[in-house]
Amino acid sequence: MDFRLTEDQTVLVEGVRDWLTGVHGPDTLRALDETPSRRSAEIAQGLVEMGLPGLLASDEAGGLGLTTVEAVLIAIEAGKAGLAEPMIDSAFVALPILAAAGKTDLVAAIASGEAKVALQHPINPWVADLEGATHLLSAEGGKLSIGAAVAGEALDSVDPLRRLSAPVAASGEAIDARADALLDRAALFAAAQALGAADAMLAQAVEYANTRQQFGQSIGTFQAIKHHCASISVAIEFARPVVLRAAYAVEHGEPNAAIHVSHAKLAACDAAYAAGETAIQVHGAMGYTYEVNLHFWMKRAWALAGGWGDRAFHLDRVEKAITGTMPIGPAATFA
């Protein structure tokens, strides 16, 4: 499998990265953290103007008609920026499921930014961004339903920019889709965002190591610092193709897509955890403090790792696949 980006994918990713760098840096995160909603109407409108909510919608629905692979590339950039807007759940997780179920009007509304869909699944004891959502895609008994979003009891989150509510009673219309599809898509995009967060934390560690002076030289010249940062870089680059492989499997409905998703969630979240720990060590004791921007990405990584199946859940799925009937070996891997 060729994991190199095409020219069009490269242009798309660089465009989104440049825009996010300009409007969603650490100063924006701190400003959002001081608002009750943690959201910005200007940033939400900017995402719509770039066409990102309609990335996976068809041309007929006012979208760009791209694939899960391109959406994962954008989610990685969102993770790098610590994007607070709940676009990914609505546009990259819910939209394709609703499109496959024939909900064309709602798909068009999501693509235009008029509708926002919150996600509810029994694997999570919370619902993210229910406040502000117009619809709720809810899983119950292996089935999915879609209905109007209703208010839920507010819960605290480790991530200051994430808004959580207690689960609510689903009262929508049943759709022809499985709850597993929601779980797998959401876990895949959690992995992509975690990978982006790992990229961001490594970059912050390297930048600090190249500027912090000790014994008359930058601490980045010390071998121990170099080795720690190199180890994180290797973990990230080992996780990246795993995430892209899972995106390809989900896009093409491969029989083992769920296992690829679990592998991606494990690899990306492990890399993000390690990146956060190393970045904090490089910064010294102040790496734990609110004054250092690093904490926004570290807390996001913790939240992503705990949502849509924790480490034990995804390890169990991989173990059962390997010890069960899943075909493994070169003939299966590179077929």
mmCIF file of C-alpha atoms in Angstrom:
data_model
loop_
_atom_site.group_PDB
_atom_site.id
_atom_site.type_symbol
_atom_site.label_atom_id
_atom_site.label_comp_id
_atom_site.label_asym_id
_atom_site.label_seq_id
_atom_site.Cartn_x
_atom_site.Cartn_y
_atom_site.Cartn_z
ATOM 1 C CA MET A 1 0.000 0.000 0.000
ATOM 2 C CA ASP A 2 1.313 3.431 -0.977
ATOM 3 C CA PHE A 3 1.018 5.825 1.981
ATOM 4 C CA ARG A 4 2.389 8.848 0.126
ATOM 5 C CA LEU A 5 -0.031 11.749 -0.244
ATOM 6 C CA THR A 6 -1.212 12.738 -3.680
ATOM 7 C CA GLU A 7 -0.661 16.279 -4.921
ATOM 8 C CA ASP A 8 -4.328 17.146 -4.274
ATOM 9 C CA GLN A 9 -4.167 15.706 -0.732
ATOM 10 C CA THR A 10 -0.997 17.684 -0.030
ATOM 11 C CA VAL A 11 -2.599 20.940 -1.212
ATOM 12 C CA LEU A 12 -5.696 20.253 0.898
ATOM 13 C CA VAL A 13 -3.715 19.463 4.045
ATOM 14 C CA GLU A 14 -1.366 22.437 3.668
ATOM 15 C CA GLY A 15 -4.303 24.792 3.080
ATOM 16 C CA VAL A 16 -6.099 23.659 6.219
ATOM 17 C CA ARG A 17 -2.858 23.676 8.230
ATOM 18 C CA ASP A 18 -2.034 27.246 7.183
ATOM 19 C CA TRP A 19 -5.544 28.460 8.012
ATOM 20 C CA LEU A 20 -5.575 26.789 11.440
ATOM 21 C CA THR A 21 -2.109 28.126 12.219
ATOM 22 C CA GLY A 22 -3.390 31.631 11.534
ATOM 23 C CA VAL A 23 -6.649 31.523 13.491
ATOM 24 C CA HIS A 24 -6.342 28.726 16.074
ATOM 25 C CA GLY A 25 -3.029 29.081 17.889
ATOM 26 C CA PRO A 26 -2.407 28.955 21.660
ATOM 27 C CA ASP A 27 -3.730 32.507 22.147
ATOM 28 C CA THR A 28 -7.062 31.406 20.662
ATOM 29 C CA LEU A 29 -7.176 28.365 22.949
ATOM 30 C CA ARG A 30 -6.592 30.564 25.999
ATOM 31 C CA ALA A 31 -9.220 33.063 24.844
ATOM 32 C CA LEU A 32 -11.771 30.277 24.294
ATOM 33 C CA ASP A 33 -10.966 28.844 27.730
ATOM 34 C CA GLU A 34 -12.214 32.099 29.276
ATOM 35 C CA THR A 35 -15.615 31.958 27.532
ATOM 36 C CA PRO A 36 -18.674 30.030 28.824
ATOM 37 C CA SER A 37 -19.257 28.242 25.507
ATOM 38 C CA ARG A 38 -15.595 27.440 24.621
ATOM 39 C CA ARG A 39 -16.696 28.001 21.020
ATOM 40 C CA SER A 40 -16.186 30.697 18.385
ATOM 41 C CA ALA A 41 -18.806 31.548 15.761
ATOM 42 C CA GLU A 42 -16.076 33.076 13.585
ATOM 43 C CA ILE A 43 -13.992 29.892 13.571
ATOM 44 C CA ALA A 44 -17.083 27.755 12.919
ATOM 45 C CA GLN A 45 -17.942 29.982 9.951
ATOM 46 C CA GLY A 46 -14.374 29.763 8.700
ATOM 47 C CA LEU A 47 -14.562 25.966 8.694
ATOM 48 C CA VAL A 48 -17.776 26.170 6.648
ATOM 49 C CA GLU A 49 -16.234 28.608 4.171
ATOM 50 C CA MET A 50 -13.366 26.157 3.651
ATOM 51 C CA GLY A 51 -15.928 23.451 2.893
ATOM 52 C CA LEU A 52 -14.738 21.121 5.647
ATOM 53 C CA PRO A 53 -18.171 20.170 7.089
ATOM 54 C CA GLY A 54 -19.098 18.999 3.580
ATOM 55 C CA LEU A 55 -15.829 17.218 2.858
ATOM 56 C CA LEU A 56 -17.522 13.799 2.811
ATOM 57 C CA ALA A 57 -20.864 14.915 1.396
ATOM 58 C CA SER A 58 -21.636 14.311 -2.269
ATOM 59 C CA ASP A 59 -21.640 17.065 -4.874
ATOM 60 C CA GLU A 60 -25.452 16.862 -4.946
ATOM 61 C CA ALA A 61 -25.560 17.581 -1.208
ATOM 62 C CA GLY A 62 -23.288 20.595 -1.584
ATOM 63 C CA GLY A 63 -20.131 18.798 -0.505
ATOM 64 C CA LEU A 64 -16.732 17.943 -1.908
ATOM 65 C CA GLY A 65 -17.278 14.187 -2.306
ATOM 66 C CA LEU A 66 -13.910 13.219 -0.803
ATOM 67 C CA THR A 67 -13.087 10.076 1.183
ATOM 68 C CA THR A 68 -12.410 8.992 4.749
ATOM 69 C CA VAL A 69 -8.674 9.141 4.031
ATOM 70 C CA GLU A 70 -8.833 12.884 3.265
ATOM 71 C CA ALA A 71 -11.046 13.416 6.331
ATOM 72 C CA VAL A 72 -8.492 11.648 8.532
ATOM 73 C CA LEU A 73 -5.735 13.879 7.142
ATOM 74 C CA ILE A 74 -7.820 16.923 8.119
ATOM 75 C CA ALA A 75 -8.523 15.436 11.571
ATOM 76 C CA ILE A 76 -4.767 15.086 12.128
ATOM 77 C CA GLU A 77 -4.389 18.807 11.379
ATOM 78 C CA ALA A 78 -7.289 19.553 13.741
ATOM 79 C CA GLY A 79 -5.457 17.612 16.459
ATOM 80 C CA LYS A 80 -2.292 19.617 15.844
ATOM 81 C CA ALA A 81 -4.249 22.842 16.282
ATOM 82 C CA GLY A 82 -6.227 21.563 19.286
ATOM 83 C CA LEU A 83 -9.397 22.484 17.381
ATOM 84 C CA ALA A 84 -12.207 23.166 19.843
ATOM 85 C CA GLU A 85 -15.099 23.232 17.364
ATOM 86 C CA PRO A 86 -17.018 19.896 17.281
ATOM 87 C CA MET A 87 -16.889 19.681 13.473
ATOM 88 C CA ILE A 88 -15.288 16.249 13.296
ATOM 89 C CA ASP A 89 -18.036 14.384 15.174
ATOM 90 C CA SER A 90 -20.711 15.955 13.038
ATOM 91 C CA ALA A 91 -19.078 16.058 9.593
ATOM 92 C CA PHE A 92 -16.660 13.135 9.580
ATOM 93 C CA VAL A 93 -18.395 10.620 11.881
ATOM 94 C CA ALA A 94 -22.145 11.251 11.621
ATOM 95 C CA LEU A 95 -22.476 12.577 8.059
ATOM 96 C CA PRO A 96 -21.363 9.430 6.155
ATOM 97 C CA ILE A 97 -23.570 7.232 8.333
ATOM 98 C CA LEU A 98 -26.567 9.488 7.717
ATOM 99 C CA ALA A 99 -25.777 9.664 3.996
ATOM 100 C CA ALA A 100 -25.718 5.866 3.751
ATOM 101 C CA ALA A 101 -29.068 5.802 5.571
ATOM 102 C CA GLY A 102 -30.599 8.146 2.999
ATOM 103 C CA LYS A 103 -30.893 11.255 5.187
ATOM 104 C CA THR A 104 -30.051 13.568 2.302
ATOM 105 C CA ASP A 105 -31.667 16.709 3.707
ATOM 106 C CA LEU A 106 -29.760 16.411 6.988
ATOM 107 C CA VAL A 107 -26.521 15.666 5.142
ATOM 108 C CA ALA A 108 -26.931 18.870 3.124
ATOM 109 C CA ALA A 109 -27.653 20.809 6.324
ATOM 110 C CA ILE A 110 -24.469 19.476 7.963
ATOM 111 C CA ALA A 111 -22.434 20.336 4.866
ATOM 112 C CA SER A 112 -23.718 23.912 4.936
ATOM 113 C CA GLY A 113 -23.041 24.289 8.672
ATOM 114 C CA GLU A 114 -26.754 24.651 9.509
ATOM 115 C CA ALA A 115 -26.933 21.349 11.417
ATOM 116 C CA LYS A 116 -24.592 19.928 14.045
ATOM 117 C CA VAL A 117 -24.894 16.329 15.244
ATOM 118 C CA ALA A 118 -23.837 15.095 18.695
ATOM 119 C CA LEU A 119 -22.961 11.415 19.164
ATOM 120 C CA GLN A 120 -24.227 9.089 21.907
ATOM 121 C CA HIS A 121 -22.977 5.508 22.373
ATOM 122 C CA PRO A 122 -23.088 3.167 25.406
ATOM 123 C CA ILE A 123 -19.294 2.846 25.376
ATOM 124 C CA ASN A 124 -19.063 6.457 26.619
ATOM 125 C CA PRO A 125 -20.639 7.628 29.917
ATOM 126 C CA TRP A 126 -21.022 11.095 28.379
ATOM 127 C CA VAL A 127 -22.118 12.922 25.230
ATOM 128 C CA ALA A 128 -19.748 15.516 23.806
ATOM 129 C CA ASP A 129 -21.064 18.868 22.612
ATOM 130 C CA LEU A 130 -24.729 18.038 23.068
ATOM 131 C CA GLU A 131 -25.175 21.698 23.984
ATOM 132 C CA GLY A 132 -25.188 23.577 20.704
ATOM 133 C CA ALA A 133 -26.077 20.509 18.621
ATOM 134 C CA THR A 134 -29.235 20.440 16.515
ATOM 135 C CA HIS A 135 -29.451 16.622 16.295
ATOM 136 C CA LEU A 136 -28.429 13.575 18.312
ATOM 137 C CA LEU A 137 -27.229 10.361 16.652
ATOM 138 C CA SER A 138 -27.772 7.757 19.331
ATOM 139 C CA ALA A 139 -26.841 4.076 19.614
ATOM 140 C CA GLU A 140 -29.004 1.693 21.612
ATOM 141 C CA GLY A 141 -29.221 -2.075 21.402
ATOM 142 C CA GLY A 142 -26.902 -2.200 18.408
ATOM 143 C CA LYS A 143 -29.122 0.144 16.387
ATOM 144 C CA LEU A 144 -28.899 3.852 15.608
ATOM 145 C CA SER A 145 -31.508 6.572 15.707
ATOM 146 C CA ILE A 146 -31.432 10.234 14.759
ATOM 147 C CA GLY A 147 -33.530 12.932 16.394
ATOM 148 C CA ALA A 148 -33.517 16.415 17.784
ATOM 149 C CA ALA A 149 -30.869 17.187 20.381
ATOM 150 C CA VAL A 150 -32.199 17.728 23.894
ATOM 151 C CA ALA A 151 -30.430 19.254 26.863
ATOM 152 C CA GLY A 152 -28.527 16.973 29.222
ATOM 153 C CA GLU A 153 -26.920 17.405 32.630
ATOM 154 C CA ALA A 154 -23.542 19.134 32.234
ATOM 155 C CA LEU A 155 -20.463 17.098 33.246
ATOM 156 C CA ASP A 156 -16.866 18.106 33.873
ATOM 157 C CA SER A 157 -14.134 17.106 31.414
ATOM 158 C CA VAL A 158 -10.384 16.763 31.807
ATOM 159 C CA ASP A 159 -10.144 18.778 28.572
ATOM 160 C CA PRO A 160 -11.130 22.380 29.359
ATOM 161 C CA LEU A 161 -12.257 22.968 25.768
ATOM 162 C CA ARG A 162 -14.541 19.940 25.599
ATOM 163 C CA ARG A 163 -18.175 20.228 26.773
ATOM 164 C CA LEU A 164 -19.777 17.066 28.093
ATOM 165 C CA SER A 165 -23.314 16.130 29.069
ATOM 166 C CA ALA A 166 -24.815 13.069 30.712
ATOM 167 C CA PRO A 167 -26.484 10.621 28.277
ATOM 168 C CA VAL A 168 -30.109 11.402 27.448
ATOM 169 C CA ALA A 169 -33.063 9.268 26.369
ATOM 170 C CA ALA A 170 -33.014 8.761 22.613
ATOM 171 C CA SER A 171 -36.331 9.664 21.025
ATOM 172 C CA GLY A 172 -35.471 9.898 17.353
ATOM 173 C CA GLU A 173 -36.215 7.929 14.218
ATOM 174 C CA ALA A 174 -34.455 4.597 13.728
ATOM 175 C CA ILE A 175 -32.096 4.486 10.758
ATOM 176 C CA ASP A 176 -30.676 1.596 8.790
ATOM 177 C CA ALA A 177 -27.179 1.572 10.310
ATOM 178 C CA ARG A 178 -25.334 -0.375 12.991
ATOM 179 C CA ALA A 179 -24.052 1.069 16.253
ATOM 180 C CA ASP A 180 -20.677 -0.545 15.515
ATOM 181 C CA ALA A 181 -20.301 1.756 12.501
ATOM 182 C CA LEU A 182 -20.607 4.769 14.802
ATOM 183 C CA LEU A 183 -18.093 3.334 17.281
ATOM 184 C CA ASP A 184 -15.515 2.489 14.624
ATOM 185 C CA ARG A 185 -15.720 5.825 12.790
ATOM 186 C CA ALA A 186 -15.553 7.799 16.049
ATOM 187 C CA ALA A 187 -12.586 5.751 17.333
ATOM 188 C CA LEU A 188 -10.770 6.243 14.012
ATOM 189 C CA PHE A 189 -11.131 10.018 14.179
ATOM 190 C CA ALA A 190 -10.136 10.053 17.851
ATOM 191 C CA ALA A 191 -6.949 8.266 16.770
ATOM 192 C CA ALA A 192 -6.311 10.804 13.999
ATOM 193 C CA GLN A 193 -6.710 13.742 16.377
ATOM 194 C CA ALA A 194 -4.453 12.064 18.946
ATOM 195 C CA LEU A 195 -1.800 11.656 16.260
ATOM 196 C CA GLY A 196 -2.039 15.373 15.490
ATOM 197 C CA ALA A 197 -1.802 16.224 19.193
ATOM 198 C CA ALA A 198 1.354 14.094 19.415
ATOM 199 C CA ASP A 199 2.842 16.023 16.486
ATOM 200 C CA ALA A 200 2.057 19.317 18.228
ATOM 201 C CA MET A 201 3.536 18.264 21.583
ATOM 202 C CA LEU A 202 6.734 16.987 19.985
ATOM 203 C CA ALA A 203 7.102 20.258 18.066
ATOM 204 C CA GLN A 204 6.692 22.251 21.296
ATOM 205 C CA ALA A 205 9.273 20.079 23.069
ATOM 206 C CA VAL A 206 11.798 20.490 20.247
ATOM 207 C CA GLU A 207 11.218 24.256 20.052
ATOM 208 C CA TYR A 208 11.754 24.638 23.799
ATOM 209 C CA ALA A 209 14.818 22.378 23.753
ATOM 210 C CA ASN A 210 16.363 24.542 21.037
ATOM 211 C CA THR A 211 15.833 27.789 22.962
ATOM 212 C CA ARG A 212 16.342 26.842 26.639
ATOM 213 C CA GLN A 213 19.967 27.472 27.579
ATOM 214 C CA GLN A 214 21.908 25.522 30.215
ATOM 215 C CA PHE A 215 25.669 25.401 30.773
ATOM 216 C CA GLY A 216 26.046 27.891 27.917
ATOM 217 C CA GLN A 217 24.212 25.871 25.278
ATOM 218 C CA SER A 218 20.692 24.869 24.320
ATOM 219 C CA ILE A 219 19.443 21.776 26.146
ATOM 220 C CA GLY A 220 18.549 20.306 22.743
ATOM 221 C CA THR A 221 22.241 19.609 22.189
ATOM 222 C CA PHE A 222 22.282 17.152 25.114
ATOM 223 C CA GLN A 223 22.172 13.542 24.003
ATOM 224 C CA ALA A 224 19.510 12.520 26.521
ATOM 225 C CA ILE A 225 17.108 15.177 25.218
ATOM 226 C CA LYS A 226 17.819 14.197 21.604
ATOM 227 C CA HIS A 227 17.142 10.526 22.331
ATOM 228 C CA HIS A 228 13.831 11.226 24.092
ATOM 229 C CA CYS A 229 12.579 13.416 21.231
ATOM 230 C CA ALA A 230 13.798 10.939 18.605
ATOM 231 C CA SER A 231 11.929 8.109 20.333
ATOM 232 C CA ILE A 232 8.699 10.105 20.189
ATOM 233 C CA SER A 233 9.269 10.965 16.533
ATOM 234 C CA VAL A 234 9.655 7.249 15.772
ATOM 235 C CA ALA A 235 6.460 6.392 17.689
ATOM 236 C CA ILE A 236 4.514 9.024 15.737
ATOM 237 C CA GLU A 237 5.834 7.908 12.358
ATOM 238 C CA PHE A 238 5.052 4.268 13.207
ATOM 239 C CA ALA A 239 1.479 5.241 14.168
ATOM 240 C CA ARG A 240 0.814 7.430 11.088
ATOM 241 C CA PRO A 241 0.543 4.628 8.468
ATOM 242 C CA VAL A 242 -1.514 2.553 10.907
ATOM 243 C CA VAL A 243 -4.069 5.377 11.135
ATOM 244 C CA LEU A 244 -4.112 5.839 7.354
ATOM 245 C CA ARG A 245 -4.479 2.069 6.856
ATOM 246 C CA ALA A 246 -7.503 2.093 9.166
ATOM 247 C CA ALA A 247 -9.000 5.005 7.223
ATOM 248 C CA TYR A 248 -8.630 3.048 3.978
ATOM 249 C CA ALA A 249 -10.224 -0.038 5.572
ATOM 250 C CA VAL A 250 -13.210 1.965 6.859
ATOM 251 C CA GLU A 251 -13.655 3.770 3.535
ATOM 252 C CA HIS A 252 -13.730 0.493 1.599
ATOM 253 C CA GLY A 253 -15.745 -1.470 4.167
ATOM 254 C CA GLU A 254 -13.073 -4.128 4.617
ATOM 255 C CA PRO A 255 -14.092 -7.122 6.799
ATOM 256 C CA ASN A 256 -11.294 -6.414 9.298
ATOM 257 C CA ALA A 257 -11.846 -2.642 9.417
ATOM 258 C CA ALA A 258 -12.731 -2.710 13.120
ATOM 259 C CA ILE A 259 -9.406 -4.366 13.951
ATOM 260 C CA HIS A 260 -7.489 -1.793 11.915
ATOM 261 C CA VAL A 261 -9.358 0.920 13.820
ATOM 262 C CA SER A 262 -8.437 -0.588 17.191
ATOM 263 C CA HIS A 263 -4.799 -0.882 16.110
ATOM 264 C CA ALA A 264 -4.852 2.776 15.014
ATOM 265 C CA LYS A 265 -6.404 3.961 18.288
ATOM 266 C CA LEU A 266 -3.813 2.067 20.315
ATOM 267 C CA ALA A 267 -0.826 3.249 18.263
ATOM 268 C CA ALA A 268 -1.905 6.899 18.033
ATOM 269 C CA CYS A 269 -2.984 7.287 21.660
ATOM 270 C CA ASP A 270 0.166 5.547 22.935
ATOM 271 C CA ALA A 271 2.256 7.946 20.820
ATOM 272 C CA ALA A 272 0.291 10.937 22.131
ATOM 273 C CA TYR A 273 0.696 9.819 25.756
ATOM 274 C CA ALA A 274 4.434 9.346 25.276
ATOM 275 C CA ALA A 275 4.757 12.674 23.457
ATOM 276 C CA GLY A 276 3.024 14.464 26.318
ATOM 277 C CA GLU A 277 5.183 12.838 28.982
ATOM 278 C CA THR A 278 8.386 13.609 27.081
ATOM 279 C CA ALA A 279 7.357 17.188 26.325
ATOM 280 C CA ILE A 280 6.599 17.778 30.012
ATOM 281 C CA GLN A 281 10.010 16.351 30.977
ATOM 282 C CA VAL A 282 11.784 18.548 28.420
ATOM 283 C CA HIS A 283 10.022 21.619 29.804
ATOM 284 C CA GLY A 284 10.929 20.671 33.372
ATOM 285 C CA ALA A 285 8.533 21.189 36.282
ATOM 286 C CA MET A 286 6.828 24.140 34.609
ATOM 287 C CA GLY A 287 5.569 21.759 31.901
ATOM 288 C CA TYR A 288 2.746 20.817 34.276
ATOM 289 C CA THR A 289 1.528 24.376 34.731
ATOM 290 C CA TYR A 290 -1.317 26.280 33.076
ATOM 291 C CA GLU A 291 1.145 28.935 31.943
ATOM 292 C CA VAL A 292 2.746 26.496 29.473
ATOM 293 C CA ASN A 293 0.605 25.904 26.376
ATOM 294 C CA LEU A 294 1.491 22.222 26.364
ATOM 295 C CA HIS A 295 -1.298 21.337 28.788
ATOM 296 C CA PHE A 296 -4.039 22.012 26.210
ATOM 297 C CA TRP A 297 -2.745 19.197 23.971
ATOM 298 C CA MET A 298 -1.872 16.835 26.839
ATOM 299 C CA LYS A 299 -5.392 17.087 28.267
ATOM 300 C CA ARG A 300 -6.875 16.629 24.787
ATOM 301 C CA ALA A 301 -4.773 13.480 24.382
ATOM 302 C CA TRP A 302 -6.060 12.118 27.702
ATOM 303 C CA ALA A 303 -9.655 12.819 26.624
ATOM 304 C CA LEU A 304 -9.188 11.185 23.225
ATOM 305 C CA ALA A 305 -7.561 8.103 24.759
ATOM 306 C CA GLY A 306 -10.480 7.605 27.169
ATOM 307 C CA GLY A 307 -13.256 8.088 24.631
ATOM 308 C CA TRP A 308 -14.727 5.583 22.155
ATOM 309 C CA GLY A 309 -13.106 2.610 23.835
ATOM 310 C CA ASP A 310 -10.189 2.763 26.213
ATOM 311 C CA ARG A 311 -6.868 0.939 25.801
ATOM 312 C CA ALA A 312 -8.179 -2.299 27.377
ATOM 313 C CA PHE A 313 -11.199 -2.365 25.046
ATOM 314 C CA HIS A 314 -9.146 -1.990 21.863
ATOM 315 C CA LEU A 315 -6.439 -4.399 23.037
ATOM 316 C CA ASP A 316 -9.153 -6.967 23.659
ATOM 317 C CA ARG A 317 -10.541 -6.544 20.138
ATOM 318 C CA VAL A 318 -7.091 -6.985 18.612
ATOM 319 C CA GLU A 319 -6.327 -10.014 20.800
ATOM 320 C CA LYS A 320 -9.610 -11.739 19.907
ATOM 321 C CA ALA A 321 -8.982 -11.106 16.207
ATOM 322 C CA ILE A 322 -5.463 -12.523 16.300
ATOM 323 C CA THR A 323 -6.356 -15.589 18.385
ATOM 324 C CA GLY A 324 -9.580 -16.152 16.459
ATOM 325 C CA THR A 325 -10.201 -16.583 12.779
ATOM 326 C CA MET A 326 -8.599 -13.408 11.443
ATOM 327 C CA PRO A 327 -6.222 -14.235 8.548
ATOM 328 C CA ILE A 328 -2.768 -12.908 9.395
ATOM 329 C CA GLY A 329 0.664 -13.064 7.781
ATOM 330 C CA PRO A 330 2.187 -11.455 4.674
ATOM 331 C CA ALA A 331 -0.361 -12.968 2.300
ATOM 332 C CA ALA A 332 -3.193 -11.286 4.199
ATOM 333 C CA THR A 333 -1.406 -8.073 5.101
ATOM 334 C CA PHE A 334 -0.159 -7.212 1.621
ATOM 335 C CA ALA A 335 -2.954 -8.756 -0.421
#
